[in-house]
Short mmCIF file of N, CA and C in Angstrom, two decimals:
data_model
loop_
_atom_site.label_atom_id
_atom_site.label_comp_id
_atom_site.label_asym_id
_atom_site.label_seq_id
_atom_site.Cartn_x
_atom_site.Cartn_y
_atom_site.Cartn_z
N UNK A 1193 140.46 121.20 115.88
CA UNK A 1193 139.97 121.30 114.51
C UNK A 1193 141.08 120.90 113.55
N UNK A 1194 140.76 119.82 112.83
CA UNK A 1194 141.85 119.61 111.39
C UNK A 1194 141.81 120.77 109.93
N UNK A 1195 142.88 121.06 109.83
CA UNK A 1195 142.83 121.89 108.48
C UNK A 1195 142.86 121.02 107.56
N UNK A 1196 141.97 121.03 106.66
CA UNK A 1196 142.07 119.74 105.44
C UNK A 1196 142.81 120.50 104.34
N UNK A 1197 143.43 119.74 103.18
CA UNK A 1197 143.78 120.71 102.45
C UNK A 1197 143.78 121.53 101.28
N UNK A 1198 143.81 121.85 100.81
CA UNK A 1198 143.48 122.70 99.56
C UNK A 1198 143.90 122.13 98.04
N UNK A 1199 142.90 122.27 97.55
CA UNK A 1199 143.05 121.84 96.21
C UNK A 1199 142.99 122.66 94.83
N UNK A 1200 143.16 122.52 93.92
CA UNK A 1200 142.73 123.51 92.57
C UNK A 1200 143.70 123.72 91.84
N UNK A 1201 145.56 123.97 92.28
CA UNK A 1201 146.27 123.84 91.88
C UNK A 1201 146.79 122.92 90.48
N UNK A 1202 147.31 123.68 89.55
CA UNK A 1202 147.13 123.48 88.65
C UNK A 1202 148.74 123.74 87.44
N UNK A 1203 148.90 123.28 86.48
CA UNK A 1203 149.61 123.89 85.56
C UNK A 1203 148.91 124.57 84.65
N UNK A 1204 149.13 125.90 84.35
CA UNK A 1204 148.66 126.23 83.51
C UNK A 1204 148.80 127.60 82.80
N UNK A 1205 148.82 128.11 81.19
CA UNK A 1205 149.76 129.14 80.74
C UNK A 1205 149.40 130.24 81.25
N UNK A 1206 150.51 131.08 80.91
CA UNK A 1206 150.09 133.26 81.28
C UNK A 1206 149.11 133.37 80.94
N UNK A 1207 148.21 133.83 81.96
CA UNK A 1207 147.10 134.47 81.41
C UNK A 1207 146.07 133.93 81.87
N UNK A 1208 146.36 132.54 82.07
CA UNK A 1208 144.89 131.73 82.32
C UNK A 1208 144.60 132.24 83.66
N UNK A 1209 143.44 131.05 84.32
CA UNK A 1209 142.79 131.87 85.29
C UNK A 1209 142.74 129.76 86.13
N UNK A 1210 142.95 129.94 87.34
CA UNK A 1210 142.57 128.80 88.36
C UNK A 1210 141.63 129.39 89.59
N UNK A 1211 141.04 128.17 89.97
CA UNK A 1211 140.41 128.88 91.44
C UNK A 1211 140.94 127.58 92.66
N UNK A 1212 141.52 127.88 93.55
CA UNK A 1212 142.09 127.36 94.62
C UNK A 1212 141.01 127.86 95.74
N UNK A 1213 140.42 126.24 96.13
CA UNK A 1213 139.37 126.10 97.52
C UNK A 1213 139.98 125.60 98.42
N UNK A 1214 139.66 125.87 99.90
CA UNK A 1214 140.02 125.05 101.07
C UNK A 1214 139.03 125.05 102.41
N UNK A 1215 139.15 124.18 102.66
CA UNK A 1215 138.08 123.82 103.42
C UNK A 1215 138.26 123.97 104.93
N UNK A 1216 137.68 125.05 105.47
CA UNK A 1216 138.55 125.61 106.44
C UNK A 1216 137.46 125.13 107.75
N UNK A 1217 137.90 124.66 108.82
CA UNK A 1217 136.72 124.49 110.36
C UNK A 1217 136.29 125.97 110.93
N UNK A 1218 135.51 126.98 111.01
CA UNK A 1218 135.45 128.02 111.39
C UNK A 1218 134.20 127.71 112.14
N UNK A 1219 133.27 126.89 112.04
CA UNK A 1219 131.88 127.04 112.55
C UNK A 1219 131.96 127.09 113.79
N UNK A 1220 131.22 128.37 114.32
CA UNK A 1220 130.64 128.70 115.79
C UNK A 1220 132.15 129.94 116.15
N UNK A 1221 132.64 130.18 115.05
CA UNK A 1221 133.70 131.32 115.55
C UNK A 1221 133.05 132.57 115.08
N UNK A 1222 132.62 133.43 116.67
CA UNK A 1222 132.15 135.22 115.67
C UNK A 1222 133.43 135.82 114.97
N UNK A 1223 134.39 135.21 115.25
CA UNK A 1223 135.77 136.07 114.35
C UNK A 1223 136.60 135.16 114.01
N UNK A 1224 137.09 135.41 112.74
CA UNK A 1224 138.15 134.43 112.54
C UNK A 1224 138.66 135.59 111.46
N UNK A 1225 140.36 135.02 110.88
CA UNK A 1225 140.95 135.16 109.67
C UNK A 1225 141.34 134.10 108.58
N UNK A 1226 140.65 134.12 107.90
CA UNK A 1226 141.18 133.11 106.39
C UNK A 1226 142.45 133.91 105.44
N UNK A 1227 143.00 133.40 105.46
CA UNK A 1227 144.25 133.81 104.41
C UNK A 1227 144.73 132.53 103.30
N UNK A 1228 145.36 133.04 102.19
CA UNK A 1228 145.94 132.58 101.46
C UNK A 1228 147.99 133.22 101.46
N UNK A 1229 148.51 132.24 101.33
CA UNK A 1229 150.09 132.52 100.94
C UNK A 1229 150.38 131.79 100.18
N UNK A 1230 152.02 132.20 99.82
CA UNK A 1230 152.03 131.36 99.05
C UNK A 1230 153.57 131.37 98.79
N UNK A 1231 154.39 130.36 98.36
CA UNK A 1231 155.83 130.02 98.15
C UNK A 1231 156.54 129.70 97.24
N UNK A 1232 157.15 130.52 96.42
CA UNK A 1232 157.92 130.18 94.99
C UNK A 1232 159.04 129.62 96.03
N UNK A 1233 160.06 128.66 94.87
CA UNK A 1233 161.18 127.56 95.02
C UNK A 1233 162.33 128.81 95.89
N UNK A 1234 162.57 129.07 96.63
CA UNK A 1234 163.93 129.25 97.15
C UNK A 1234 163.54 130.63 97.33
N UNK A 1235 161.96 131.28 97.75
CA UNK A 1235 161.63 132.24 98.15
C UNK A 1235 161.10 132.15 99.69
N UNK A 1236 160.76 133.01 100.49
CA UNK A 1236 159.92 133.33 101.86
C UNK A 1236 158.38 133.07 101.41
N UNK A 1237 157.98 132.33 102.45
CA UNK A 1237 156.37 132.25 102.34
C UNK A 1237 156.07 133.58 101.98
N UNK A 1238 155.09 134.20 101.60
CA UNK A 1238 154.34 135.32 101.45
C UNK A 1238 153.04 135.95 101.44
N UNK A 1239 152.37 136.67 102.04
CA UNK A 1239 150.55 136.66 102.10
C UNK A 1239 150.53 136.95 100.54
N UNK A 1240 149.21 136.31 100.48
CA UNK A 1240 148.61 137.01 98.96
C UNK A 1240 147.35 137.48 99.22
N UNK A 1241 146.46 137.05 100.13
CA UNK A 1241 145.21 138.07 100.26
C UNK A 1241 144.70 136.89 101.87
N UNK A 1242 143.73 138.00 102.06
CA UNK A 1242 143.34 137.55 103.84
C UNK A 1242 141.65 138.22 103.81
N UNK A 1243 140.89 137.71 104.15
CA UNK A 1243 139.35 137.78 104.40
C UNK A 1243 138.64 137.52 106.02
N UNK A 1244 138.06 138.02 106.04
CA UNK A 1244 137.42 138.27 107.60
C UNK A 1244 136.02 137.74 107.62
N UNK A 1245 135.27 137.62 108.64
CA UNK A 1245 134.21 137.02 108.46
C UNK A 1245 133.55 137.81 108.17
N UNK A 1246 133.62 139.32 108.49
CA UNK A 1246 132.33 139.84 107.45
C UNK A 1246 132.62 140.37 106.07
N UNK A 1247 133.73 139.93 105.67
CA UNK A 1247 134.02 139.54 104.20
C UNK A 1247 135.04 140.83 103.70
N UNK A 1248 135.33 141.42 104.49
CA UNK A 1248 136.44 142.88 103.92
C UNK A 1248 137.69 141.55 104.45
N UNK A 1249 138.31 142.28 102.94
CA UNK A 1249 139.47 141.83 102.31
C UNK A 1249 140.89 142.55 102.47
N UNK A 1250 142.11 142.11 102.00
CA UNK A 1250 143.39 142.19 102.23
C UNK A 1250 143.74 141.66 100.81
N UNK A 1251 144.44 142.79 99.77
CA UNK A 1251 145.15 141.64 99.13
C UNK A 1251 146.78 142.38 99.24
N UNK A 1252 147.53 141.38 98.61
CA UNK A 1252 149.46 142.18 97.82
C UNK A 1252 149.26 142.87 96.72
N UNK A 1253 149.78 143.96 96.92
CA UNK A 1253 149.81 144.68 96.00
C UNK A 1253 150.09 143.49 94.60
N UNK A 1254 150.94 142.84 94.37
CA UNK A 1254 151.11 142.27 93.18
C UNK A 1254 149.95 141.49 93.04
N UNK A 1255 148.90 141.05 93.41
CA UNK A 1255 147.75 140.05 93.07
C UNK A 1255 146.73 141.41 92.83
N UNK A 1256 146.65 142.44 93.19
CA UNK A 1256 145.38 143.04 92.51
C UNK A 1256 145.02 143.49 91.77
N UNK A 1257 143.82 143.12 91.28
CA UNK A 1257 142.79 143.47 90.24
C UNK A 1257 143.18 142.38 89.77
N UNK A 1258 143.61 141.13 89.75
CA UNK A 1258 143.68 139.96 89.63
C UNK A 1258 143.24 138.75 90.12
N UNK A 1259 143.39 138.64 91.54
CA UNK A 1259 143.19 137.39 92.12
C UNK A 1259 141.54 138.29 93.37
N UNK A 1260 141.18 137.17 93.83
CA UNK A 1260 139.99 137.22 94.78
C UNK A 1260 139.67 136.23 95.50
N UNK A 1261 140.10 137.04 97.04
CA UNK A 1261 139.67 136.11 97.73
C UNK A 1261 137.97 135.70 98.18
N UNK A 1262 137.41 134.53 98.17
CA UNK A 1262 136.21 134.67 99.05
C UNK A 1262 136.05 133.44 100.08
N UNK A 1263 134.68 133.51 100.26
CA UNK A 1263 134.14 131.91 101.37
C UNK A 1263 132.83 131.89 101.23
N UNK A 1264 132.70 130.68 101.52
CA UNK A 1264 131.28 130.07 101.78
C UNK A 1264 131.28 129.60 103.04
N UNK A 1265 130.19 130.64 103.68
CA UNK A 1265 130.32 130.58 105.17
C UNK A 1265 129.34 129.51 105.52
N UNK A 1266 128.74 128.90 104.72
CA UNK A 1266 127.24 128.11 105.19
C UNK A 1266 128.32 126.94 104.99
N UNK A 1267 129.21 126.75 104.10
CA UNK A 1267 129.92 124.82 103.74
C UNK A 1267 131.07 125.23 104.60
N UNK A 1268 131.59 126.37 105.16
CA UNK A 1268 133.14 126.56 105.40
C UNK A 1268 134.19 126.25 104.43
N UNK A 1269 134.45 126.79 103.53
CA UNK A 1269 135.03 126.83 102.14
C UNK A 1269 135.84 128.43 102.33
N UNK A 1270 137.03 128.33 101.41
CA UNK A 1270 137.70 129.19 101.57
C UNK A 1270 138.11 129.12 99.88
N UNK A 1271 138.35 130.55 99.41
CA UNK A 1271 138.51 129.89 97.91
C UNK A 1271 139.22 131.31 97.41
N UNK A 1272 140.21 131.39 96.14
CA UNK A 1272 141.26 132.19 95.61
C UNK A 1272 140.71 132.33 94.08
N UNK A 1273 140.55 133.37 93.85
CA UNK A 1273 140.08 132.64 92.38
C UNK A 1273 141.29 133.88 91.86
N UNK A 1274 141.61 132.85 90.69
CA UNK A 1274 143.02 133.72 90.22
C UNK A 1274 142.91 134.10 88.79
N UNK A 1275 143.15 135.35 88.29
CA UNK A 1275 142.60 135.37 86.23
C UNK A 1275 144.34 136.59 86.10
N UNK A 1276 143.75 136.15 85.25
CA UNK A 1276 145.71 136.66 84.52
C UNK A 1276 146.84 135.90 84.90
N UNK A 1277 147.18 135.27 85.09
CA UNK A 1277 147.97 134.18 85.56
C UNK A 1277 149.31 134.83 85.24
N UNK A 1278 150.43 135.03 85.83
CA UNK A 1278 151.74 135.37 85.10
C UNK A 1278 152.91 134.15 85.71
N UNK A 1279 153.78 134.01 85.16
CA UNK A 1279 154.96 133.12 85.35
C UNK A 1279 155.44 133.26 87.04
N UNK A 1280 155.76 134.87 87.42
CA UNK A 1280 155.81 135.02 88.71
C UNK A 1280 154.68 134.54 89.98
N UNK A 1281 153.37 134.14 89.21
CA UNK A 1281 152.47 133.69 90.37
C UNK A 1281 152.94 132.41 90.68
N UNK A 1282 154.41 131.50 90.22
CA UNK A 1282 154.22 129.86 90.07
C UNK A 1282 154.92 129.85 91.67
N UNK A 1283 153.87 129.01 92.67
CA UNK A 1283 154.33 128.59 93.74
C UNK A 1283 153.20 127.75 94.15
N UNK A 1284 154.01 127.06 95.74
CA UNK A 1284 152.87 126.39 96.01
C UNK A 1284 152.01 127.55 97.44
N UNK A 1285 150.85 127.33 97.05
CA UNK A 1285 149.54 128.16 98.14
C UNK A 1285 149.17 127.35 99.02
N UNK A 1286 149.50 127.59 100.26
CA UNK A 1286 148.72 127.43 101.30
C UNK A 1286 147.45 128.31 101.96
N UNK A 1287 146.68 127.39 102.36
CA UNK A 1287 145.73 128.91 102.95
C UNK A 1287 145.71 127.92 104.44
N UNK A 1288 145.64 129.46 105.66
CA UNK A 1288 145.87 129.86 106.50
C UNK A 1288 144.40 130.04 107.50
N UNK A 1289 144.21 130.15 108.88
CA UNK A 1289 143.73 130.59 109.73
C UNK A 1289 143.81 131.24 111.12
N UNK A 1290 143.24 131.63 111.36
CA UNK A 1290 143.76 132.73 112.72
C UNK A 1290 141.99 132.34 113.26
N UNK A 1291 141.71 131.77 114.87
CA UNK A 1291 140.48 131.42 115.00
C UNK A 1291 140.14 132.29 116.10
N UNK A 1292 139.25 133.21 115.78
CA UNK A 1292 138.98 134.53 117.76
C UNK A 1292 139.54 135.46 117.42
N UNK A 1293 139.91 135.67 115.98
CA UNK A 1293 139.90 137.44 116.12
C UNK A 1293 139.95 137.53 114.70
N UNK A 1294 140.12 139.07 114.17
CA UNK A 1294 140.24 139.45 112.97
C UNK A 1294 141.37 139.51 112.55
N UNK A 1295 141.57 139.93 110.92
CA UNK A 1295 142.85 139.79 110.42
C UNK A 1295 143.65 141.12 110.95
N UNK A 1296 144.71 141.04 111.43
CA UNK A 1296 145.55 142.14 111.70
C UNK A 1296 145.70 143.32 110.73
N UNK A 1297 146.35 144.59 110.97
CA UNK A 1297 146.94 145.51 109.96
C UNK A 1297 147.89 144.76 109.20
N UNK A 1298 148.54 143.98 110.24
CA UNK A 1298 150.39 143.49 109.76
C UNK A 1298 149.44 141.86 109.50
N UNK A 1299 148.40 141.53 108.22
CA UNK A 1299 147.99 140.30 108.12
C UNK A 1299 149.10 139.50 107.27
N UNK A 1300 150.17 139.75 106.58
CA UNK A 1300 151.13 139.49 105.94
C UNK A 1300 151.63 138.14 107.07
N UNK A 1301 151.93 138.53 108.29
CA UNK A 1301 152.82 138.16 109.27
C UNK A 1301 152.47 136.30 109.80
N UNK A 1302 153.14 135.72 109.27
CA UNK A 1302 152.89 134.22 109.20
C UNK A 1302 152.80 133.59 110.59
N UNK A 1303 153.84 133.99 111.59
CA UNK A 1303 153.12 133.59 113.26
C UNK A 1303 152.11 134.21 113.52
N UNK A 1304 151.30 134.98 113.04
CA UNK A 1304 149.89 135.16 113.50
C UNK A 1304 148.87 133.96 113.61
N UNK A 1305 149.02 133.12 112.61
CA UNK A 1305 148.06 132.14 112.08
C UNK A 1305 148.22 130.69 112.75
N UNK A 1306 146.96 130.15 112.74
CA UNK A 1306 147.23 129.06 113.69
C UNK A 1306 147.48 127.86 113.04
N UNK A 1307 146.55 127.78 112.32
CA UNK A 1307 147.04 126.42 111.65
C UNK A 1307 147.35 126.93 109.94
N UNK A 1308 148.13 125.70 109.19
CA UNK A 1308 148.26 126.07 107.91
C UNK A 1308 147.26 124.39 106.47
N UNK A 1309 147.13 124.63 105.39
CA UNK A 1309 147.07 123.88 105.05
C UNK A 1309 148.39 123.18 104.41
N UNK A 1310 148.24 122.00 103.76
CA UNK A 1310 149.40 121.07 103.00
C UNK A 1310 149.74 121.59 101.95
N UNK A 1311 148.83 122.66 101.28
CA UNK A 1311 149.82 123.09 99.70
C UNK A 1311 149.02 122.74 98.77
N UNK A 1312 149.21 123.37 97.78
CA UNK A 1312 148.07 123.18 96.32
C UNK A 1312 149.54 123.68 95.21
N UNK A 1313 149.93 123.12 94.40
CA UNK A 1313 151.09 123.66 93.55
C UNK A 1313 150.12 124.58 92.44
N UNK A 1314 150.75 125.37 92.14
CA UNK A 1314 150.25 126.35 91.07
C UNK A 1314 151.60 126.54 89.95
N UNK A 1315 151.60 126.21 88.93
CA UNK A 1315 152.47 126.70 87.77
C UNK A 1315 152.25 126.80 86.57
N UNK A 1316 152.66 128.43 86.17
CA UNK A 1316 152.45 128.99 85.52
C UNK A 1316 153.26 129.00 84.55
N UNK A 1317 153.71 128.86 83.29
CA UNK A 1317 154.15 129.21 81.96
C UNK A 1317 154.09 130.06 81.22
N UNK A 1318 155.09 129.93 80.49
CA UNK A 1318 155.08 131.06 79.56
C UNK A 1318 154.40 130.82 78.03
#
């Protein structure tokens, strides 16, 4: 299966709101994990939220009540939708898969996942 890659990434000021989709191969898996991470300049990759196929969620403490993960399980779509935007969200997002099982306790953990996408840049202003 090819991971295609994610798009939506954007410049744009504090506060605003983007939605980052990716188009993930899952069809004919009873379990999988979709995740999103993500990488400021001269930081560690990092999870920002992780979704399961029957749709219970994972987010970082710093993205909630902010960001949301979901999918469209009928197109295989994977999607971030982000509102409050702050300067610290500016990195680039990859989203992630894990194919035959669910998302872990420890879903943070980046060798879990099998394949990654290419990156969507996100930056934020002040």
């Amino acid at each position: 299966q090819v991971q295609r890659a994610e798009s939506g990434g954007e410049s744009v000021q504090s506060g605003g709101t983007l939605r980052l989709s990716c188009a993930v191969d899952v069809y004919g898996y009873s379990s999988y994990c979709l995740g999103w991470f993500r990488e400021a300049l001269g930081k560690e990759r990092e999870g920002v939220a992780t979704i399961n196929r029957d749709d219970s969620t994972n987010y970082a403490d710093s993205v909630k009540g902010r960001f949301t993960i979901s999918q469209d399980k009928n197109n295989n779509w994977l999607y971030l939708q982000m509102n409050s935007l702050k300067v610290e969200d500016t990195a680039m997002y990859y989203c992630a898969v894990i194919w035959g099982r669910r998302c872990s306790a420890s879903w943070w953990e980046i060798d879990d996942y099998n394949y990654w996408g290419q990156g969507t840049q996100v930056t934020v202003s002040s």
